[in-house]
Amino acid sequence: MSEKTIRLIDQRYQALAMPAPDQRLLGSMVKDRLGRSLHDLRVSVTDRCNFRCAYCMPKSVFNRDYDFLPHAALLSFEEIERLARVFLVLGTEKIRITGGEPLLRKHLERLIAMLSRLNTLQGKMPDLTLTTNGALLRKKAKVLRDAGLSRLTVSLDAIDDSIFRRMNDVDFPVADVLDGLQAAKEAGFESIKVNMVVQRGVNDQQILPMLEHFRHSGHILRFIEFMDVGSSNGWSMTSVLPSADIIRMIERQYRIHPLEENYRGEVARRWALDDGSLEIGLIASVSEPFCQDCTRARLSTDGRLYNCLFASEGWDLRGLLRSGASDHDLAASIAALWHQRSDRYSAMRTEATVSLRRRNKIEMSYIGG
Ligand code: SAM
Ligand code: SF4
Ligand code: SF4
C-alpha cells in the first residue's frame, strides 16, 4: 500500500475521531492472501422475496414453513451505514444493495440517502448500485434515484410472458418488469444492466428473443451462467450453457465484436452488435471462473460477513456492533478476516466438490447475489 493511501486512511480515521491504526498492520490487512483488495461490498437488506425463481428460492424450500429472519435480526440502516463507512476506510469503492428482493425492505431510499453521503478514500461518493427483480420499480425508481442511487441492475430471465411467469413461479407478468425498466429510465438511470441467468433446457431459447427485444433500448444485456449457489436449486453441470456457446449462438444471427474491458478484472466479457444497437455482457462464472480478480465481500441480512458466494461460514459483525465495538475495532476485525481470505471456489469447482459442499452452502437470497 502506498504512503499516500496510508495517509488518506489516517486522515479518514482522524475525521472519524479515532486513533489511526498501526500502519504496518493496516498495510497488510487490506489485501487478502491472493493479493485481492476489498473493492466491493454487497449488502443483502432482506432475505425475503416476492418471486420464487426455482434456481434461487424454490417453493419446495421457501414455503410457509420456512423460517425467514425476524425483523430484530436484520441490520438496521444505521448499522449498515456504520459498517459501510468502515469498509470505505479499508478501500471499498463500490456498494451493491441486494437480497432477497431489496425493494421489499421498507423505506430503502433512506438507506440509499445515508450511503450516498459517505466518501471513499479518494473523497468521492461510492459507486452505489442495486440489483432488483424489477417488480416494484415503477413505484420506487424515482425515490431511489432522488436518494442518490447511481446505477441499477434488473434481473429478467425471459421476454416470453408464459416462460417468465413459470420461472418466477408466482405468475408475475413480464410486462410489469418492462414497465419498471421504463420507470427507471424516466427517473434518469442510464445504461441499466439487464441480467438473464441462462439454464440449458429452461430458458436458453430466450437468448435471441431477449437480445432482439433490448436492441436500441440503451440497456446492457448480460447473460449469466447458472451457478451452484446454495443447497436447494438442483444444479448440475449439464444445466449450464457455457458463455462460449451463447456467443456462438448469437454470432449465427448477428454481427458482433468484442469490447475492451472497462477496468482490469471486470467480471463480464463485453461484446457489442456491430450496428451499435446493443451492448452484451457474458458472465462465465462456471466455465471461465474469475476468482483471481474477485474483490467482493458480502454482508448478509443479519450482519454476517462472507468472503465468498460459496462460503459455508460467515463472521458475526452484528454481534460486534451490538456489543459496543468501536469503528476502529470493526475495521481491525474486517481487515483481519480479509487478510486471511484465500477463497477461490469457482476456480476449483468440479462435480465432486459441488456434491461435497452441497450440504452446507449458504443460500443466495440470504448472503446477497
Ligand atoms: N432479487 C433480486 C434479483 O433477482 O435481481 C436481487 C437478488 S438475486 C439473488 C441477485 C442475482 O442473482 C439475480 O440476478 C439472480 O438472477 C442471480 N442468481 C440467483 N441465483 C443464481 C444462480 N443459481 N446462478 C446464477 N445467478 C443467480
Ligand atoms: Fe427472488 Fe432474486 Fe432469488 Fe429470484 S433471483 S427468487 S427474484 S432473490
Ligand atoms: Fe469470488 Fe468465491 Fe465467486 Fe471465486 S467463487 S469469484 S472467490 S465469490
mmCIF file of C-alpha atoms and ligand atoms in Angstrom:
data_model
loop_
_atom_site.group_PDB
_atom_site.id
_atom_site.type_symbol
_atom_site.label_atom_id
_atom_site.label_comp_id
_atom_site.label_asym_id
_atom_site.label_seq_id
_atom_site.Cartn_x
_atom_site.Cartn_y
_atom_site.Cartn_z
ATOM 1 C CA MET A 1 0.000 0.000 0.000
ATOM 2 C CA SER A 2 1.405 3.411 -0.919
ATOM 3 C CA GLU A 3 2.359 6.124 1.584
ATOM 4 C CA LYS A 4 -0.344 8.274 0.042
ATOM 5 C CA THR A 5 -3.063 5.690 0.707
ATOM 6 C CA ILE A 6 -1.867 5.241 4.289
ATOM 7 C CA ARG A 7 -2.004 8.999 4.779
ATOM 8 C CA LEU A 8 -5.502 9.066 3.354
ATOM 9 C CA ILE A 9 -6.624 6.276 5.666
ATOM 10 C CA ASP A 10 -5.100 8.093 8.643
ATOM 11 C CA GLN A 11 -6.901 11.251 7.667
ATOM 12 C CA ARG A 12 -10.124 9.311 7.408
ATOM 13 C CA TYR A 13 -9.641 7.832 10.835
ATOM 14 C CA GLN A 14 -8.843 11.226 12.296
ATOM 15 C CA ALA A 15 -12.009 12.503 10.722
ATOM 16 C CA LEU A 16 -13.860 9.700 12.449
ATOM 17 C CA ALA A 17 -12.302 10.844 15.720
ATOM 18 C CA MET A 18 -10.424 7.670 16.475
ATOM 19 C CA PRO A 19 -6.779 6.699 16.526
ATOM 20 C CA ALA A 20 -5.158 5.713 13.255
ATOM 21 C CA PRO A 21 -4.373 2.010 13.304
ATOM 22 C CA ASP A 22 -0.811 0.857 13.093
ATOM 23 C CA GLN A 23 0.373 1.492 9.531
ATOM 24 C CA ARG A 24 2.179 -1.802 9.070
ATOM 25 C CA LEU A 25 -0.832 -3.773 10.225
ATOM 26 C CA LEU A 26 -3.175 -1.807 8.014
ATOM 27 C CA GLY A 27 -0.841 -2.146 5.026
ATOM 28 C CA SER A 28 -1.020 -5.909 5.200
ATOM 29 C CA MET A 29 -4.684 -6.003 6.157
ATOM 30 C CA VAL A 30 -6.479 -4.718 3.120
ATOM 31 C CA LYS A 31 -5.225 -7.337 0.675
ATOM 32 C CA ASP A 32 -6.149 -10.991 1.002
ATOM 33 C CA ARG A 33 -3.741 -13.914 0.661
ATOM 34 C CA LEU A 34 -4.070 -13.847 -3.122
ATOM 35 C CA GLY A 35 -3.390 -10.106 -3.255
ATOM 36 C CA ARG A 36 -7.035 -9.148 -3.870
ATOM 37 C CA SER A 37 -8.268 -5.844 -2.465
ATOM 38 C CA LEU A 38 -11.560 -5.212 -0.675
ATOM 39 C CA HIS A 39 -13.011 -3.180 -3.523
ATOM 40 C CA ASP A 40 -16.685 -4.215 -3.454
ATOM 41 C CA LEU A 41 -19.244 -4.674 -0.723
ATOM 42 C CA ARG A 42 -22.570 -6.422 -1.354
ATOM 43 C CA VAL A 43 -25.228 -5.861 1.250
ATOM 44 C CA SER A 44 -28.287 -8.091 1.479
ATOM 45 C CA VAL A 45 -31.055 -5.987 3.042
ATOM 46 C CA THR A 46 -33.675 -8.723 3.248
ATOM 47 C CA ASP A 47 -33.790 -12.493 2.920
ATOM 48 C CA ARG A 48 -37.395 -12.323 1.649
ATOM 49 C CA CYS A 49 -38.596 -12.160 -1.930
ATOM 50 C CA ASN A 50 -41.852 -11.763 -3.844
ATOM 51 C CA PHE A 51 -40.600 -14.221 -6.521
ATOM 52 C CA ARG A 52 -39.777 -17.906 -6.196
ATOM 53 C CA CYS A 53 -37.241 -18.425 -9.024
ATOM 54 C CA ALA A 54 -36.530 -22.150 -8.884
ATOM 55 C CA TYR A 55 -32.761 -21.603 -9.213
ATOM 56 C CA CYS A 56 -32.667 -19.345 -6.155
ATOM 57 C CA MET A 57 -35.680 -19.730 -3.811
ATOM 58 C CA PRO A 58 -37.580 -22.850 -4.897
ATOM 59 C CA LYS A 59 -41.100 -23.075 -3.468
ATOM 60 C CA SER A 60 -40.411 -26.545 -2.119
ATOM 61 C CA VAL A 61 -37.955 -24.995 0.389
ATOM 62 C CA PHE A 62 -39.025 -21.358 0.707
ATOM 63 C CA ASN A 63 -42.628 -22.081 1.669
ATOM 64 C CA ARG A 64 -44.903 -21.128 4.544
ATOM 65 C CA ASP A 65 -42.833 -23.192 6.965
ATOM 66 C CA TYR A 66 -39.547 -21.524 6.069
ATOM 67 C CA ASP A 67 -38.003 -19.507 8.908
ATOM 68 C CA PHE A 68 -37.190 -16.116 7.451
ATOM 69 C CA LEU A 69 -35.250 -13.804 9.725
ATOM 70 C CA PRO A 70 -37.303 -11.856 12.282
ATOM 71 C CA HIS A 71 -37.092 -8.071 11.973
ATOM 72 C CA ALA A 72 -34.875 -7.690 15.057
ATOM 73 C CA ALA A 73 -32.234 -9.907 13.442
ATOM 74 C CA LEU A 74 -31.841 -7.587 10.449
ATOM 75 C CA LEU A 75 -29.107 -4.980 10.450
ATOM 76 C CA SER A 76 -30.717 -1.573 10.877
ATOM 77 C CA PHE A 77 -29.947 1.152 8.313
ATOM 78 C CA GLU A 78 -27.749 2.854 10.908
ATOM 79 C CA GLU A 79 -25.794 -0.367 11.427
ATOM 80 C CA ILE A 80 -25.364 -0.882 7.668
ATOM 81 C CA GLU A 81 -24.220 2.715 7.271
ATOM 82 C CA ARG A 82 -21.696 2.333 10.062
ATOM 83 C CA LEU A 83 -20.252 -0.859 8.605
ATOM 84 C CA ALA A 84 -20.187 0.675 5.116
ATOM 85 C CA ARG A 85 -18.198 3.610 6.476
ATOM 86 C CA VAL A 86 -15.644 1.197 7.941
ATOM 87 C CA PHE A 87 -15.401 -0.723 4.637
ATOM 88 C CA LEU A 88 -14.780 2.548 2.802
ATOM 89 C CA VAL A 89 -11.895 3.274 5.156
ATOM 90 C CA LEU A 90 -10.451 -0.101 4.159
ATOM 91 C CA GLY A 91 -10.553 0.782 0.462
ATOM 92 C CA THR A 92 -14.039 -0.246 -0.693
ATOM 93 C CA GLU A 93 -15.331 1.874 -3.581
ATOM 94 C CA LYS A 94 -18.462 0.110 -4.696
ATOM 95 C CA ILE A 95 -21.538 -0.875 -2.681
ATOM 96 C CA ARG A 96 -24.271 -3.064 -4.145
ATOM 97 C CA ILE A 97 -27.604 -3.409 -2.365
ATOM 98 C CA THR A 98 -29.225 -6.759 -2.963
ATOM 99 C CA GLY A 99 -31.169 -9.538 -1.258
ATOM 100 C CA GLY A 100 -33.665 -11.387 -1.438
ATOM 101 C CA GLU A 101 -35.631 -8.656 -3.145
ATOM 102 C CA PRO A 102 -34.175 -5.396 -1.817
ATOM 103 C CA LEU A 103 -37.189 -3.264 -2.782
ATOM 104 C CA LEU A 104 -39.232 -5.206 -0.215
ATOM 105 C CA ARG A 105 -37.217 -3.543 2.559
ATOM 106 C CA LYS A 106 -39.311 -0.642 3.848
ATOM 107 C CA HIS A 107 -38.004 2.891 3.219
ATOM 108 C CA LEU A 108 -34.935 1.578 1.389
ATOM 109 C CA GLU A 109 -34.451 5.055 -0.068
ATOM 110 C CA ARG A 110 -33.490 6.202 3.429
ATOM 111 C CA LEU A 111 -30.550 3.786 3.434
ATOM 112 C CA ILE A 112 -29.565 4.871 -0.090
ATOM 113 C CA ALA A 113 -29.549 8.504 1.029
ATOM 114 C CA MET A 114 -27.402 7.627 4.047
ATOM 115 C CA LEU A 115 -24.885 5.666 1.942
ATOM 116 C CA SER A 116 -24.733 8.288 -0.784
ATOM 117 C CA ARG A 117 -23.450 10.809 1.752
ATOM 118 C CA LEU A 118 -20.387 8.650 2.524
ATOM 119 C CA ASN A 119 -16.982 9.082 0.899
ATOM 120 C CA THR A 120 -14.399 6.673 -0.464
ATOM 121 C CA LEU A 121 -10.701 7.118 0.353
ATOM 122 C CA GLN A 122 -10.490 9.173 -2.823
ATOM 123 C CA GLY A 123 -13.053 11.543 -1.386
ATOM 124 C CA LYS A 124 -15.710 10.512 -3.891
ATOM 125 C CA MET A 125 -19.195 9.156 -3.369
ATOM 126 C CA PRO A 126 -19.098 5.338 -3.501
ATOM 127 C CA ASP A 127 -20.421 3.714 -6.645
ATOM 128 C CA LEU A 128 -23.846 2.861 -5.262
ATOM 129 C CA THR A 129 -25.848 0.283 -7.128
ATOM 130 C CA LEU A 130 -28.758 -2.103 -6.598
ATOM 131 C CA THR A 131 -29.959 -5.423 -8.060
ATOM 132 C CA THR A 132 -33.713 -5.988 -8.229
ATOM 133 C CA ASN A 133 -36.227 -8.249 -9.908
ATOM 134 C CA GLY A 134 -37.971 -5.059 -11.050
ATOM 135 C CA ALA A 135 -41.436 -5.924 -9.735
ATOM 136 C CA LEU A 136 -41.616 -2.789 -7.556
ATOM 137 C CA LEU A 137 -39.564 -0.481 -9.739
ATOM 138 C CA ARG A 138 -42.479 1.545 -11.110
ATOM 139 C CA LYS A 139 -43.208 2.546 -7.518
ATOM 140 C CA LYS A 140 -39.631 3.003 -6.311
ATOM 141 C CA ALA A 141 -37.366 4.072 -9.214
ATOM 142 C CA LYS A 142 -37.747 7.819 -8.751
ATOM 143 C CA VAL A 143 -37.363 7.907 -4.969
ATOM 144 C CA LEU A 144 -34.273 5.703 -5.224
ATOM 145 C CA ARG A 145 -32.758 7.916 -7.908
ATOM 146 C CA ASP A 146 -33.565 11.065 -5.932
ATOM 147 C CA ALA A 147 -31.966 9.491 -2.853
ATOM 148 C CA GLY A 148 -28.676 9.101 -4.733
ATOM 149 C CA LEU A 149 -28.648 5.598 -6.228
ATOM 150 C CA SER A 150 -26.101 5.719 -9.060
ATOM 151 C CA ARG A 151 -26.857 2.582 -11.028
ATOM 152 C CA LEU A 152 -29.340 -0.240 -11.395
ATOM 153 C CA THR A 153 -29.334 -3.908 -12.423
ATOM 154 C CA VAL A 154 -32.640 -5.583 -13.216
ATOM 155 C CA SER A 155 -32.938 -9.366 -13.430
ATOM 156 C CA LEU A 156 -35.090 -10.761 -16.226
ATOM 157 C CA ASP A 157 -34.826 -14.364 -17.349
ATOM 158 C CA ALA A 158 -37.230 -14.389 -20.309
ATOM 159 C CA ILE A 159 -39.131 -11.996 -22.536
ATOM 160 C CA ASP A 160 -41.844 -14.534 -23.286
ATOM 161 C CA ASP A 161 -44.619 -13.956 -20.775
ATOM 162 C CA SER A 162 -45.501 -17.580 -20.107
ATOM 163 C CA ILE A 163 -41.853 -18.652 -19.692
ATOM 164 C CA PHE A 164 -41.208 -15.709 -17.382
ATOM 165 C CA ARG A 165 -44.297 -16.394 -15.266
ATOM 166 C CA ARG A 166 -43.198 -20.019 -14.946
ATOM 167 C CA MET A 167 -39.643 -19.045 -13.990
ATOM 168 C CA ASN A 168 -40.586 -16.537 -11.291
ATOM 169 C CA ASP A 169 -43.129 -19.151 -10.135
ATOM 170 C CA VAL A 170 -45.540 -16.553 -8.762
ATOM 171 C CA ASP A 171 -47.190 -15.856 -12.147
ATOM 172 C CA PHE A 172 -45.691 -12.358 -12.333
ATOM 173 C CA PRO A 173 -46.143 -10.809 -15.806
ATOM 174 C CA VAL A 174 -43.154 -9.722 -17.867
ATOM 175 C CA ALA A 175 -44.997 -6.514 -18.834
ATOM 176 C CA ASP A 176 -44.740 -5.224 -15.257
ATOM 177 C CA VAL A 177 -40.960 -5.708 -15.149
ATOM 178 C CA LEU A 178 -40.663 -3.929 -18.518
ATOM 179 C CA ASP A 179 -42.794 -1.118 -17.122
ATOM 180 C CA GLY A 180 -40.429 -0.954 -14.129
ATOM 181 C CA LEU A 181 -37.489 -0.656 -16.501
ATOM 182 C CA GLN A 182 -39.283 2.171 -18.305
ATOM 183 C CA ALA A 183 -39.898 3.911 -14.956
ATOM 184 C CA ALA A 184 -36.194 3.598 -14.144
ATOM 185 C CA LYS A 185 -35.259 5.161 -17.459
ATOM 186 C CA GLU A 186 -37.725 8.012 -16.868
ATOM 187 C CA ALA A 187 -36.200 8.530 -13.421
ATOM 188 C CA GLY A 188 -32.830 9.144 -15.053
ATOM 189 C CA PHE A 189 -30.996 5.811 -14.705
ATOM 190 C CA GLU A 190 -28.638 5.256 -17.630
ATOM 191 C CA SER A 191 -27.051 2.071 -19.004
ATOM 192 C CA ILE A 192 -29.246 -0.150 -16.867
ATOM 193 C CA LYS A 193 -27.971 -3.724 -16.800
ATOM 194 C CA VAL A 194 -30.490 -6.459 -17.513
ATOM 195 C CA ASN A 195 -29.308 -9.801 -16.116
ATOM 196 C CA MET A 196 -30.526 -13.101 -17.527
ATOM 197 C CA VAL A 197 -29.489 -16.335 -15.796
ATOM 198 C CA VAL A 198 -29.354 -18.924 -18.566
ATOM 199 C CA GLN A 199 -30.326 -22.525 -17.818
ATOM 200 C CA ARG A 200 -29.962 -25.087 -20.557
ATOM 201 C CA GLY A 201 -33.347 -26.512 -21.476
ATOM 202 C CA VAL A 202 -35.225 -23.941 -19.370
ATOM 203 C CA ASN A 203 -34.723 -20.523 -20.981
ATOM 204 C CA ASP A 204 -31.843 -20.862 -23.471
ATOM 205 C CA GLN A 205 -34.368 -20.479 -26.303
ATOM 206 C CA GLN A 206 -34.980 -16.957 -24.911
ATOM 207 C CA ILE A 207 -31.439 -15.694 -25.553
ATOM 208 C CA LEU A 208 -32.095 -14.392 -29.062
ATOM 209 C CA PRO A 209 -35.605 -13.027 -28.330
ATOM 210 C CA MET A 210 -34.170 -11.154 -25.300
ATOM 211 C CA LEU A 211 -31.409 -9.765 -27.452
ATOM 212 C CA GLU A 212 -33.849 -8.672 -30.154
ATOM 213 C CA HIS A 213 -36.135 -7.081 -27.565
ATOM 214 C CA PHE A 214 -33.391 -4.997 -25.929
ATOM 215 C CA ARG A 215 -31.789 -3.692 -29.133
ATOM 216 C CA HIS A 216 -31.975 0.123 -29.189
ATOM 217 C CA SER A 217 -33.159 0.186 -25.558
ATOM 218 C CA GLY A 218 -29.981 1.775 -24.163
ATOM 219 C CA HIS A 219 -29.750 -1.087 -21.635
ATOM 220 C CA ILE A 220 -26.892 -3.580 -21.383
ATOM 221 C CA LEU A 221 -27.988 -7.204 -21.659
ATOM 222 C CA ARG A 222 -25.943 -9.689 -19.650
ATOM 223 C CA PHE A 223 -26.079 -13.473 -19.823
ATOM 224 C CA ILE A 224 -25.085 -15.223 -16.598
ATOM 225 C CA GLU A 225 -24.130 -18.860 -16.296
ATOM 226 C CA PHE A 226 -26.299 -20.827 -13.868
ATOM 227 C CA MET A 227 -24.309 -21.395 -10.660
ATOM 228 C CA ASP A 228 -24.431 -23.995 -7.902
ATOM 229 C CA VAL A 229 -25.176 -21.478 -5.156
ATOM 230 C CA GLY A 230 -26.960 -22.667 -2.032
ATOM 231 C CA SER A 231 -28.133 -26.193 -1.413
ATOM 232 C CA SER A 232 -31.599 -26.237 -2.908
ATOM 233 C CA ASN A 233 -31.548 -25.286 -6.590
ATOM 234 C CA GLY A 234 -30.911 -28.709 -8.118
ATOM 235 C CA TRP A 235 -27.853 -27.502 -10.042
ATOM 236 C CA SER A 236 -25.879 -29.807 -12.298
ATOM 237 C CA MET A 237 -23.084 -29.080 -14.768
ATOM 238 C CA THR A 238 -25.342 -30.195 -17.646
ATOM 239 C CA SER A 239 -27.773 -27.342 -16.915
ATOM 240 C CA VAL A 240 -25.031 -24.755 -17.517
ATOM 241 C CA LEU A 241 -24.859 -23.262 -21.001
ATOM 242 C CA PRO A 242 -21.274 -22.013 -21.332
ATOM 243 C CA SER A 243 -20.821 -18.390 -22.385
ATOM 244 C CA ALA A 244 -18.772 -19.510 -25.405
ATOM 245 C CA ASP A 245 -21.835 -21.397 -26.684
ATOM 246 C CA ILE A 246 -24.016 -18.323 -26.122
ATOM 247 C CA ILE A 247 -21.632 -16.206 -28.182
ATOM 248 C CA ARG A 248 -21.635 -18.812 -30.980
ATOM 249 C CA MET A 249 -25.436 -18.840 -30.926
ATOM 250 C CA ILE A 250 -25.563 -15.031 -31.218
ATOM 251 C CA GLU A 251 -22.907 -14.961 -33.962
ATOM 252 C CA ARG A 252 -25.061 -17.176 -36.140
ATOM 253 C CA GLN A 253 -27.703 -14.405 -36.262
ATOM 254 C CA TYR A 254 -25.881 -11.113 -35.657
ATOM 255 C CA ARG A 255 -22.578 -9.435 -36.454
ATOM 256 C CA ILE A 256 -20.846 -8.743 -33.146
ATOM 257 C CA HIS A 257 -17.420 -7.682 -31.913
ATOM 258 C CA PRO A 258 -15.691 -7.784 -28.517
ATOM 259 C CA LEU A 259 -15.222 -4.583 -26.492
ATOM 260 C CA GLU A 260 -12.289 -3.591 -24.287
ATOM 261 C CA GLU A 261 -12.555 -4.176 -20.544
ATOM 262 C CA ASN A 262 -13.859 -1.129 -18.673
ATOM 263 C CA TYR A 263 -11.287 -1.869 -15.952
ATOM 264 C CA ARG A 264 -8.857 -4.651 -15.100
ATOM 265 C CA GLY A 265 -10.576 -7.729 -13.733
ATOM 266 C CA GLU A 266 -14.045 -6.792 -14.987
ATOM 267 C CA VAL A 267 -16.275 -9.807 -14.435
ATOM 268 C CA ALA A 268 -18.363 -9.525 -17.612
ATOM 269 C CA ARG A 269 -16.797 -10.059 -21.039
ATOM 270 C CA ARG A 270 -18.211 -7.222 -23.139
ATOM 271 C CA TRP A 271 -19.453 -7.506 -26.705
ATOM 272 C CA ALA A 272 -21.490 -5.227 -28.942
ATOM 273 C CA LEU A 273 -23.643 -5.608 -32.012
ATOM 274 C CA ASP A 274 -21.787 -4.123 -34.987
ATOM 275 C CA ASP A 275 -24.707 -1.786 -35.728
ATOM 276 C CA GLY A 276 -24.321 -0.229 -32.254
ATOM 277 C CA SER A 277 -27.818 -1.225 -31.174
ATOM 278 C CA LEU A 278 -26.848 -3.220 -28.059
ATOM 279 C CA GLU A 279 -24.027 -3.945 -25.626
ATOM 280 C CA ILE A 280 -23.880 -7.524 -24.369
ATOM 281 C CA GLY A 281 -22.102 -8.934 -21.303
ATOM 282 C CA LEU A 282 -21.198 -12.561 -20.662
ATOM 283 C CA ILE A 283 -20.591 -13.709 -17.099
ATOM 284 C CA ALA A 284 -18.878 -17.075 -17.298
ATOM 285 C CA SER A 285 -18.716 -17.795 -13.565
ATOM 286 C CA VAL A 286 -18.668 -21.551 -14.141
ATOM 287 C CA SER A 287 -16.871 -22.131 -17.456
ATOM 288 C CA GLU A 288 -14.238 -19.399 -17.007
ATOM 289 C CA PRO A 289 -14.086 -18.532 -13.300
ATOM 290 C CA PHE A 290 -12.694 -15.160 -12.309
ATOM 291 C CA CYS A 291 -11.718 -15.849 -8.687
ATOM 292 C CA GLN A 292 -8.254 -14.383 -9.173
ATOM 293 C CA ASP A 293 -9.856 -10.946 -9.540
ATOM 294 C CA CYS A 294 -12.674 -11.380 -7.018
ATOM 295 C CA THR A 295 -12.685 -8.344 -4.748
ATOM 296 C CA ARG A 296 -16.170 -8.802 -3.250
ATOM 297 C CA ALA A 297 -17.175 -9.122 0.353
ATOM 298 C CA ARG A 298 -20.767 -9.968 1.230
ATOM 299 C CA LEU A 299 -22.738 -8.785 4.220
ATOM 300 C CA SER A 300 -25.731 -10.997 4.944
ATOM 301 C CA THR A 301 -29.117 -9.685 6.052
ATOM 302 C CA ASP A 302 -28.271 -10.391 9.696
ATOM 303 C CA GLY A 303 -24.810 -8.883 9.530
ATOM 304 C CA ARG A 304 -22.516 -11.812 8.894
ATOM 305 C CA LEU A 305 -19.533 -11.251 6.653
ATOM 306 C CA TYR A 306 -18.905 -13.787 3.889
ATOM 307 C CA ASN A 307 -15.760 -13.688 1.802
ATOM 308 C CA CYS A 308 -17.139 -15.878 -0.978
ATOM 309 C CA LEU A 309 -20.535 -16.620 -2.506
ATOM 310 C CA PHE A 310 -19.878 -20.282 -1.800
ATOM 311 C CA ALA A 311 -18.709 -19.903 1.781
ATOM 312 C CA SER A 312 -20.339 -22.063 4.419
ATOM 313 C CA GLU A 313 -19.361 -19.801 7.287
ATOM 314 C CA GLY A 314 -19.664 -16.090 7.959
ATOM 315 C CA TRP A 315 -18.386 -13.815 10.707
ATOM 316 C CA ASP A 316 -20.807 -12.155 13.040
ATOM 317 C CA LEU A 317 -20.278 -8.413 12.597
ATOM 318 C CA ARG A 318 -23.710 -7.661 14.062
ATOM 319 C CA GLY A 319 -22.603 -9.234 17.346
ATOM 320 C CA LEU A 320 -19.550 -6.980 17.356
ATOM 321 C CA LEU A 321 -21.627 -3.906 16.533
ATOM 322 C CA ARG A 322 -24.201 -4.627 19.204
ATOM 323 C CA SER A 323 -21.623 -5.379 21.872
ATOM 324 C CA GLY A 324 -20.211 -1.867 21.613
ATOM 325 C CA ALA A 325 -17.192 -2.363 19.334
ATOM 326 C CA SER A 326 -15.601 0.900 18.188
ATOM 327 C CA ASP A 327 -15.172 1.718 14.475
ATOM 328 C CA HIS A 328 -11.503 1.011 14.958
ATOM 329 C CA ASP A 329 -12.266 -2.490 16.372
ATOM 330 C CA LEU A 330 -14.625 -3.166 13.477
ATOM 331 C CA ALA A 331 -12.045 -2.056 10.914
ATOM 332 C CA ALA A 332 -9.379 -4.225 12.502
ATOM 333 C CA SER A 333 -11.682 -7.296 12.569
ATOM 334 C CA ILE A 334 -12.854 -6.889 8.986
ATOM 335 C CA ALA A 335 -9.347 -6.296 7.702
ATOM 336 C CA ALA A 336 -8.030 -9.301 9.628
ATOM 337 C CA LEU A 337 -10.773 -11.518 8.146
ATOM 338 C CA TRP A 338 -9.985 -10.253 4.666
ATOM 339 C CA HIS A 339 -6.296 -10.743 5.237
ATOM 340 C CA GLN A 340 -6.778 -14.479 5.820
ATOM 341 C CA ARG A 341 -9.062 -14.940 2.793
ATOM 342 C CA SER A 342 -7.950 -17.434 0.178
ATOM 343 C CA ASP A 343 -11.343 -18.406 -1.321
ATOM 344 C CA ARG A 344 -11.484 -19.434 -4.961
ATOM 345 C CA TYR A 345 -14.321 -21.903 -5.034
ATOM 346 C CA SER A 346 -15.262 -21.488 -8.713
ATOM 347 C CA ALA A 347 -11.692 -21.913 -9.877
ATOM 348 C CA MET A 348 -11.605 -25.275 -8.106
ATOM 349 C CA ARG A 349 -15.156 -26.393 -8.918
ATOM 350 C CA THR A 350 -15.696 -29.934 -10.178
ATOM 351 C CA GLU A 351 -18.764 -32.185 -9.979
ATOM 352 C CA ALA A 352 -17.103 -33.772 -6.929
ATOM 353 C CA THR A 353 -16.571 -30.524 -4.999
ATOM 354 C CA VAL A 354 -20.123 -29.458 -5.809
ATOM 355 C CA SER A 355 -21.698 -32.529 -4.226
ATOM 356 C CA LEU A 356 -19.250 -32.462 -1.310
ATOM 357 C CA ARG A 357 -20.186 -28.914 -0.391
ATOM 358 C CA ARG A 358 -23.861 -29.071 -1.297
ATOM 359 C CA ARG A 359 -24.968 -29.711 2.237
ATOM 360 C CA ASN A 360 -23.704 -26.582 3.949
ATOM 361 C CA LYS A 361 -23.576 -23.750 1.418
ATOM 362 C CA ILE A 362 -25.407 -20.551 2.191
ATOM 363 C CA GLU A 363 -28.486 -19.594 0.146
ATOM 364 C CA MET A 364 -28.013 -16.671 -2.230
ATOM 365 C CA SER A 365 -31.123 -14.846 -1.030
ATOM 366 C CA TYR A 366 -29.575 -14.572 2.447
ATOM 367 C CA ILE A 367 -25.987 -13.786 1.511
ATOM 368 C CA GLY A 368 -26.901 -11.466 -1.385
ATOM 369 C CA GLY A 369 -26.429 -12.277 -5.091
HETATM 370 N N1 SAM B 1 -33.989 -10.322 -6.129
HETATM 371 C C1 SAM B 1 -33.034 -9.565 -6.824
HETATM 372 C C2 SAM B 1 -32.886 -10.018 -8.255
HETATM 373 O O1 SAM B 1 -33.352 -11.125 -8.572
HETATM 374 O O2 SAM B 1 -32.303 -9.274 -9.017
HETATM 375 C C3 SAM B 1 -31.676 -9.499 -6.161
HETATM 376 C C4 SAM B 1 -31.156 -10.748 -5.525
HETATM 377 S S1 SAM B 1 -30.769 -12.068 -6.649
HETATM 378 C C5 SAM B 1 -30.199 -13.302 -5.538
HETATM 379 C C6 SAM B 1 -29.325 -11.414 -7.422
HETATM 380 C C7 SAM B 1 -28.953 -12.033 -8.737
HETATM 381 O O3 SAM B 1 -28.526 -13.351 -8.521
HETATM 382 C C8 SAM B 1 -30.057 -12.108 -9.760
HETATM 383 O O4 SAM B 1 -29.636 -11.511 -10.968
HETATM 384 C C9 SAM B 1 -30.282 -13.576 -9.938
HETATM 385 O O5 SAM B 1 -30.705 -13.888 -11.218
HETATM 386 C C10 SAM B 1 -28.916 -14.133 -9.623
HETATM 387 N N2 SAM B 1 -28.932 -15.542 -9.235
HETATM 388 C C11 SAM B 1 -29.672 -16.126 -8.282
HETATM 389 N N3 SAM B 1 -29.425 -17.449 -8.223
HETATM 390 C C12 SAM B 1 -28.493 -17.706 -9.177
HETATM 391 C C13 SAM B 1 -27.832 -18.882 -9.631
HETATM 392 N N4 SAM B 1 -28.083 -20.070 -9.090
HETATM 393 N N5 SAM B 1 -26.934 -18.757 -10.631
HETATM 394 C C14 SAM B 1 -26.676 -17.556 -11.185
HETATM 395 N N6 SAM B 1 -27.256 -16.412 -10.800
HETATM 396 C C15 SAM B 1 -28.178 -16.487 -9.828
HETATM 397 FE FE1 SF4 B 2 -36.016 -13.527 -5.629
HETATM 398 FE FE2 SF4 B 2 -33.970 -12.564 -6.970
HETATM 399 FE FE3 SF4 B 2 -33.855 -15.007 -5.944
HETATM 400 FE FE4 SF4 B 2 -35.499 -14.585 -7.981
HETATM 401 S S1 SF4 B 2 -33.249 -14.389 -8.009
HETATM 402 S S2 SF4 B 2 -36.013 -15.678 -6.090
HETATM 403 S S3 SF4 B 2 -36.123 -12.515 -7.618
HETATM 404 S S4 SF4 B 2 -33.971 -13.145 -4.805
HETATM 405 FE FE1 SF4 B 3 -15.333 -14.788 -5.711
HETATM 406 FE FE2 SF4 B 3 -15.896 -17.050 -4.445
HETATM 407 FE FE3 SF4 B 3 -17.098 -16.480 -6.778
HETATM 408 FE FE4 SF4 B 3 -14.490 -17.129 -6.727
HETATM 409 S S1 SF4 B 3 -16.191 -18.439 -6.168
HETATM 410 S S2 SF4 B 3 -15.441 -15.438 -7.876
HETATM 411 S S3 SF4 B 3 -13.877 -16.206 -4.766
HETATM 412 S S4 SF4 B 3 -17.322 -15.333 -4.839
#
